[in-house]
One Martini backbone bead per residue (centre of mass of N, CA, C, O) as a GRO file, in nm:
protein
  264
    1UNK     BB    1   0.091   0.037   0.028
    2UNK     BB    2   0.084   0.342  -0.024
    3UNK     BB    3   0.159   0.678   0.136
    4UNK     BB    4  -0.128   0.794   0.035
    5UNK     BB    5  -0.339   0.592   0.095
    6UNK     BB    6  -0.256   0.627   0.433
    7UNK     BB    7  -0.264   0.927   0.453
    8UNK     BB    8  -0.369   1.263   0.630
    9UNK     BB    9  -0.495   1.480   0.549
   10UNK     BB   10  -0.513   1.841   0.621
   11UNK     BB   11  -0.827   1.842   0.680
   12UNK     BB   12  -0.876   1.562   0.857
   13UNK     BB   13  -0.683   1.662   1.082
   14UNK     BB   14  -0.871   1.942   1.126
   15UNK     BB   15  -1.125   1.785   1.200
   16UNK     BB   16  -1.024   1.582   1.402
   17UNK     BB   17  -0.940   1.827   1.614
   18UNK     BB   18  -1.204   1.929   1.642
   19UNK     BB   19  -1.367   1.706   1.756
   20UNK     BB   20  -1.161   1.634   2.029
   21UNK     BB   21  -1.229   1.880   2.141
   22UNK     BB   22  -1.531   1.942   2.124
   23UNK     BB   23  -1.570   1.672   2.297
   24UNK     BB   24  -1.443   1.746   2.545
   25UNK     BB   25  -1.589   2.012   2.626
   26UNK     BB   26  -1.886   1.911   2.614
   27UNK     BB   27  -1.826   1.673   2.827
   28UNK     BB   28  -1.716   1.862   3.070
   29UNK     BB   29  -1.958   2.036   3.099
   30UNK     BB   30  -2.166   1.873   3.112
   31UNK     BB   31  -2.068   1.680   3.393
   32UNK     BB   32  -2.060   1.974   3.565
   33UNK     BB   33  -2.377   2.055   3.538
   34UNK     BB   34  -2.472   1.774   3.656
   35UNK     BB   35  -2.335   1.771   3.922
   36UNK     BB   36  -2.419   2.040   4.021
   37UNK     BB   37  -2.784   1.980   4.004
   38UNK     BB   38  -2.758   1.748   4.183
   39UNK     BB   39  -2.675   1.843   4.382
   40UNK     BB   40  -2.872   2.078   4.461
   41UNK     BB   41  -3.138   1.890   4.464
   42UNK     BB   42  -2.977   1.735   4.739
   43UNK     BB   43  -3.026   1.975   4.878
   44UNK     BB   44  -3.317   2.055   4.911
   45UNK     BB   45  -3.390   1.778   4.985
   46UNK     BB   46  -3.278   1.797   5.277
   47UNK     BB   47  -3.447   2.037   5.351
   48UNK     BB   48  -3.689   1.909   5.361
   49UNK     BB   49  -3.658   1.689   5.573
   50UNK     BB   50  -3.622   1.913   5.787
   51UNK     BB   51  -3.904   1.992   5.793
   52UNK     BB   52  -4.063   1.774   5.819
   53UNK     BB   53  -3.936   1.692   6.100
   54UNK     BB   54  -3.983   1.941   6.260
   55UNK     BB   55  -4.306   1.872   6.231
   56UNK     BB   56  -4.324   1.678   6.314
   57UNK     BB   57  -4.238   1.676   6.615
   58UNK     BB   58  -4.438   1.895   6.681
   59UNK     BB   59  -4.679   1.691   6.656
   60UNK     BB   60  -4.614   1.478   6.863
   61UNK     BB   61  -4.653   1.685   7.083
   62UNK     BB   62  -4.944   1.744   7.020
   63UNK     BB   63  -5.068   1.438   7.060
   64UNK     BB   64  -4.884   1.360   7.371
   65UNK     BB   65  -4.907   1.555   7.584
   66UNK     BB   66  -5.247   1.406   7.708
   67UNK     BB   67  -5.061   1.123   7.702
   68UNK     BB   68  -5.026   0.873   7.819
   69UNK     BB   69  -4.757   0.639   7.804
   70UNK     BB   70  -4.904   0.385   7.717
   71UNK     BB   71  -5.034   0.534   7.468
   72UNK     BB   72  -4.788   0.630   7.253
   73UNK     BB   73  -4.736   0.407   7.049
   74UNK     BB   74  -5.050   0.422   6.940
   75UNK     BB   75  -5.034   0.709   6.855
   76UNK     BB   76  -4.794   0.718   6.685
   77UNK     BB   77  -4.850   0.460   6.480
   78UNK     BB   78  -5.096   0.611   6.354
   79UNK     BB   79  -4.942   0.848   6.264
   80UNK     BB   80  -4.740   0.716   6.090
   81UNK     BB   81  -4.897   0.549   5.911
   82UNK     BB   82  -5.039   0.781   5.745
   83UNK     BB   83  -4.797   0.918   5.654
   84UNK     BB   84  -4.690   0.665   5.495
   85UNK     BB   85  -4.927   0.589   5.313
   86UNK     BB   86  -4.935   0.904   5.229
   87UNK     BB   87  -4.595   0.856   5.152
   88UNK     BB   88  -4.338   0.769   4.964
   89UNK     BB   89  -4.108   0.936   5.087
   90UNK     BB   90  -4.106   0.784   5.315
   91UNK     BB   91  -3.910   0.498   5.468
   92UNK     BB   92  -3.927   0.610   5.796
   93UNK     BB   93  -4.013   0.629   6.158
   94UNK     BB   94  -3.866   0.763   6.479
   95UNK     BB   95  -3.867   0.720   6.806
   96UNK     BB   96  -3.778   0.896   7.102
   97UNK     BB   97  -3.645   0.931   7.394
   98UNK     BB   98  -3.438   1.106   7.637
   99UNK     BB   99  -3.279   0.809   7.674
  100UNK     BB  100  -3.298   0.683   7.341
  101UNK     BB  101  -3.542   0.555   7.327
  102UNK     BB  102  -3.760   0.347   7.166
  103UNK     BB  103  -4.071   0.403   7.146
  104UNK     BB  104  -4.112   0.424   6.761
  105UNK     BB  105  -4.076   0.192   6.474
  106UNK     BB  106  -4.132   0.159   6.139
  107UNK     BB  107  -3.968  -0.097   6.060
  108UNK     BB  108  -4.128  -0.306   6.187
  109UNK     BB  109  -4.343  -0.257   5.956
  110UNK     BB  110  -4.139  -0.168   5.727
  111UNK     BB  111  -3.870  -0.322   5.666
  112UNK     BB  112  -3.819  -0.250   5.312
  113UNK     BB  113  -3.864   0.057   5.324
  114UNK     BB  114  -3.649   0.113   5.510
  115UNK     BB  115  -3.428   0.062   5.364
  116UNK     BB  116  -3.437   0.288   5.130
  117UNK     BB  117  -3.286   0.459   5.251
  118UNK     BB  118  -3.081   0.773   5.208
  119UNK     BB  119  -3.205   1.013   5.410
  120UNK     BB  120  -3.160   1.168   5.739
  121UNK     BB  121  -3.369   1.302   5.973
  122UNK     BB  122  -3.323   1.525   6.294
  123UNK     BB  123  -3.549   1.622   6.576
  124UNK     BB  124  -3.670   1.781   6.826
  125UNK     BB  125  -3.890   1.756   7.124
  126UNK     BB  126  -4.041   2.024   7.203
  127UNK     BB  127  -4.154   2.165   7.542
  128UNK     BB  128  -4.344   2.415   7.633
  129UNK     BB  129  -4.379   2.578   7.978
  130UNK     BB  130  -4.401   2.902   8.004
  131UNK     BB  131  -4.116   2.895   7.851
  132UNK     BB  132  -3.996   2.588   7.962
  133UNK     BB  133  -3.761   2.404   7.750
  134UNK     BB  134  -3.814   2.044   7.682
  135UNK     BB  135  -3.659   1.721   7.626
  136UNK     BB  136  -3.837   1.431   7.534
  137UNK     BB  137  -3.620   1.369   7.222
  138UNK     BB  138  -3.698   1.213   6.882
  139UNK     BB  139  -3.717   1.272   6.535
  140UNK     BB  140  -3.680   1.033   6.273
  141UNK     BB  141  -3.615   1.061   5.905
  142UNK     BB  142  -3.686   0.881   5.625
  143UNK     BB  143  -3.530   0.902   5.275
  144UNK     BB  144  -3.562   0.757   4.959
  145UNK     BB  145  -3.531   0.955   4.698
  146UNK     BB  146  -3.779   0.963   4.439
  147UNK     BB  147  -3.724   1.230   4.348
  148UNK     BB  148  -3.453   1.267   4.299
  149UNK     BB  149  -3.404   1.047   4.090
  150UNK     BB  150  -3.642   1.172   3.868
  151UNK     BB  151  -3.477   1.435   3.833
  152UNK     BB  152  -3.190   1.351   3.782
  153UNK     BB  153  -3.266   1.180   3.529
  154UNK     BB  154  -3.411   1.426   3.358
  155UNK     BB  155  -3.185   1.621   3.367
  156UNK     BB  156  -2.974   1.405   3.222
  157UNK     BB  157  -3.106   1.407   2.962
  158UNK     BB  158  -3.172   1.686   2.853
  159UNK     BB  159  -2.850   1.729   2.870
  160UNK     BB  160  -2.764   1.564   2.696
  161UNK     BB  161  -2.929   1.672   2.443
  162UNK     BB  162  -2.815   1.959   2.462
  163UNK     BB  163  -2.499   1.871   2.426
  164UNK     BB  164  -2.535   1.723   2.174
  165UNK     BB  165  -2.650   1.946   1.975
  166UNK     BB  166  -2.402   2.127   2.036
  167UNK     BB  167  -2.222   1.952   1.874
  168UNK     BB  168  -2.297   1.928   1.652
  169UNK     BB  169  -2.324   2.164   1.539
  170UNK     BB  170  -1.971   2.248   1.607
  171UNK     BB  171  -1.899   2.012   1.434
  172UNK     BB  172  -2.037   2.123   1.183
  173UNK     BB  173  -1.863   2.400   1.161
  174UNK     BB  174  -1.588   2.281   1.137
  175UNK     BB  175  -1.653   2.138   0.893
  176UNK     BB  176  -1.686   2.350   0.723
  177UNK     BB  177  -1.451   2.563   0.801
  178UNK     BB  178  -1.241   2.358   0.691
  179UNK     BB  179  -1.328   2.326   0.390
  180UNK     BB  180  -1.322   2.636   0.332
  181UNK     BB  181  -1.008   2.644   0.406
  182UNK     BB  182  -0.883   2.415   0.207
  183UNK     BB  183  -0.998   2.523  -0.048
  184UNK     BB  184  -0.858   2.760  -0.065
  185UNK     BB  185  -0.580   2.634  -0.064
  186UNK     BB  186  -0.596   2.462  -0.311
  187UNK     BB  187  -0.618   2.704  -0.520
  188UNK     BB  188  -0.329   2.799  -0.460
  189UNK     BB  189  -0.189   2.587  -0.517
  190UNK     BB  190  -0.248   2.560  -0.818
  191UNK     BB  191  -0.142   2.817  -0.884
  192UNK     BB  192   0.139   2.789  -0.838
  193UNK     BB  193   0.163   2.560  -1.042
  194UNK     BB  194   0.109   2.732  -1.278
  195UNK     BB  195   0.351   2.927  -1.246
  196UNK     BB  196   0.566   2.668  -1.253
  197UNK     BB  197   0.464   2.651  -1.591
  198UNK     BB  198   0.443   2.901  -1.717
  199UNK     BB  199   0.161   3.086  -1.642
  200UNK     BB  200   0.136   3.354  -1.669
  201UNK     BB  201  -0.143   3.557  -1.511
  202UNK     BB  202  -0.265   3.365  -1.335
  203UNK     BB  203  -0.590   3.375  -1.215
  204UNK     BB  204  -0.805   3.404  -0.901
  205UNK     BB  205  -1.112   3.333  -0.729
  206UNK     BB  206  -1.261   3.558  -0.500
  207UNK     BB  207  -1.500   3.424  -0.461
  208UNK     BB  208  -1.587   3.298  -0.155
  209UNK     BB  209  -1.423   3.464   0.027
  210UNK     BB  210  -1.227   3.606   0.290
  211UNK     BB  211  -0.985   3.755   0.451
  212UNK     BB  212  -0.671   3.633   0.433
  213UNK     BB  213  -0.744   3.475   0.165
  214UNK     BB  214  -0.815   3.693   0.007
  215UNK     BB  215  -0.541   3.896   0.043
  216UNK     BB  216  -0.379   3.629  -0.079
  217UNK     BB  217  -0.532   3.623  -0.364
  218UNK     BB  218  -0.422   3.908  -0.472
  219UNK     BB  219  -0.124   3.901  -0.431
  220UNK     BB  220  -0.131   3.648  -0.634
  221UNK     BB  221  -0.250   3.813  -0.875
  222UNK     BB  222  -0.027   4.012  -0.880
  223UNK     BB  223   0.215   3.839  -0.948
  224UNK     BB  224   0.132   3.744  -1.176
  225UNK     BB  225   0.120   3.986  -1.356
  226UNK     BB  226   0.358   4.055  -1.328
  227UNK     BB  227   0.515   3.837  -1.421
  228UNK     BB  228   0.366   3.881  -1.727
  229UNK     BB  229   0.510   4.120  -1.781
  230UNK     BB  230   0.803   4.084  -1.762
  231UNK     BB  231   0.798   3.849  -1.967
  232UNK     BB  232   0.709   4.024  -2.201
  233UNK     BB  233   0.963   4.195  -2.164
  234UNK     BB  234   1.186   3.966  -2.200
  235UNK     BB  235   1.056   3.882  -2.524
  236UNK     BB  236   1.098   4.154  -2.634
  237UNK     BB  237   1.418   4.178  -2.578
  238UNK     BB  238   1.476   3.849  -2.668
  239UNK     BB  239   1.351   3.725  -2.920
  240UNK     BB  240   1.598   3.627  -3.050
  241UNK     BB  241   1.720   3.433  -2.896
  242UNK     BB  242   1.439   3.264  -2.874
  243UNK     BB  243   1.467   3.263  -3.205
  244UNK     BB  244   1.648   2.999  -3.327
  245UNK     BB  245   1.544   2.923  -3.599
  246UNK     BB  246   1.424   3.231  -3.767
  247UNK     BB  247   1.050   3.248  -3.797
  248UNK     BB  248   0.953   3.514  -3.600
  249UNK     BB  249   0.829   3.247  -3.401
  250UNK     BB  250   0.742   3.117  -3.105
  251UNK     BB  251   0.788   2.799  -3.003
  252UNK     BB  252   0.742   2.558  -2.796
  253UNK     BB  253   1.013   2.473  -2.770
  254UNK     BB  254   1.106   2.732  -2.683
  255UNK     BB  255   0.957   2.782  -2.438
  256UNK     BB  256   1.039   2.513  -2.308
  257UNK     BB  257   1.324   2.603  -2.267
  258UNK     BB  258   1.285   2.866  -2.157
  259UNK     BB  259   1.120   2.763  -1.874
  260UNK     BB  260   1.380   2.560  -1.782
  261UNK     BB  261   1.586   2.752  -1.734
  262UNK     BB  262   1.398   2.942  -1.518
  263UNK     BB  263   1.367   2.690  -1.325
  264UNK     BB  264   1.689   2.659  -1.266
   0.00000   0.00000   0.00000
């Protein structure tokens, strides 16, 4: 296999370092992105936890503050079973009391469900009786976590879609702009092989060109054009001389040797 067949041109190149930045670019932000939102929504998402457990302490003391000892349990337990019951998100409730022992825990009846905690949040339980805050205990909250789940899902799909399709364009831009400047050295590249095979005067189209390419490509049609005139001031001094045959026209063999010298 040839050297030529197996090489990459220099378009190739182009394209090719243009996918590799904006690819490494684009999959950097999305990633930083994401990671950033997805914290966001657990900082959230644990603040809700706190002000929950907060509200249930709250509540707790106000529906045992009345109620004997042995029946705190059970008024507990059925206070927990309905808010777990019509709330998917908290996978269990515990209290304690001030001595840490445990008063009553939804464990213990949905074992499965308690599981699946992923965050859990504590507060306690306090008493005001006429200014004097005395502490009965405390309730933890745990929580599953499947809205943040749902959120962090859809949020990384939407992103990702929005990322994808910014490479694309981006992707796209880089190809148009490499073929577009490419064609246009390839132009020049041309032009000059013309200039060197005695050519002279050939000029290129500066049409659907701009900035340093066009500026690039009139100096080229002006030097071409300057060498066009030199050359022709120098076949009109030097006619007889390049009139080898002497039949007053300079034939192509003459043009051909001519040239020749003029490479070397």
């Amino acid at each position: 296999m040839s050297t030529k067949s197996i090489s990459i041109s220099t378009q190739n190149k182009l394209i090719l370092l243009g996918l590799v930045i904006s690819t490494v670019l684009i999959v950097g932000l999305a990633v930083f992105a994401i990671t950033n939102i997805q914290q966001k929504i657990s900082e959230v998402y644990a603040g809700f936890g706190e002000i929950l457990t907060k509200t249930l302490a709250i509540e707790s003391v106000e529906i045992t503050k009345d109620v004997q000892e042995f029946d705190k349990f059970s008024t507990l337990q059925a206070h927990t079973r309905s808010i777990i019951n019509s709330n998917n998100e908290i996978a269990f409730i515990e209290f304690k009391d001030a001595d840490n022992k445990i008063i009553y825990s939804s464990k213990n009846d949905y074992p499965n469900r308690a599981k699946q905690a992923l965050i859990t949040s504590s507060s306690q339980m306090i008493v005001n009786d006429n200014g004097v805050k005395t502490n009965i205990g405390k309730v933890t909250v745990g929580l599953s976590g499947g809205a943040t789940k749902d959120i962090s899902h859809a949020t990384r799909n939407s992103m990702l879609v929005v990322f994808t399709v910014a490479w694309l364009v981006f992707t796209l831009v880089i190809l148009i702009n490499t073929i577009l400047i490419t064609r246009e050295l390839s132009m020049l590249h041309h032009g000059v092989k013309k200039i060197s095979t005695g050519q002279f005067g050939y000029t290129l189209d500066d049409k659907n060109t701009s900035g340093e390419i066009k500026d690039l490509i009139h100096a080229f049609n002006d030097m071409s054009l300057r060498l066009h005139q030199t050359f022709a001031q120098f076949l009109s001094s030097n006619f007889a001389a390049i009139d080898k045959d002497g039949d007053g026209t300079i034939s192509s063999d003459d043009m051909s040797n001519l040239t020749s010298k003029l490479a070397q």
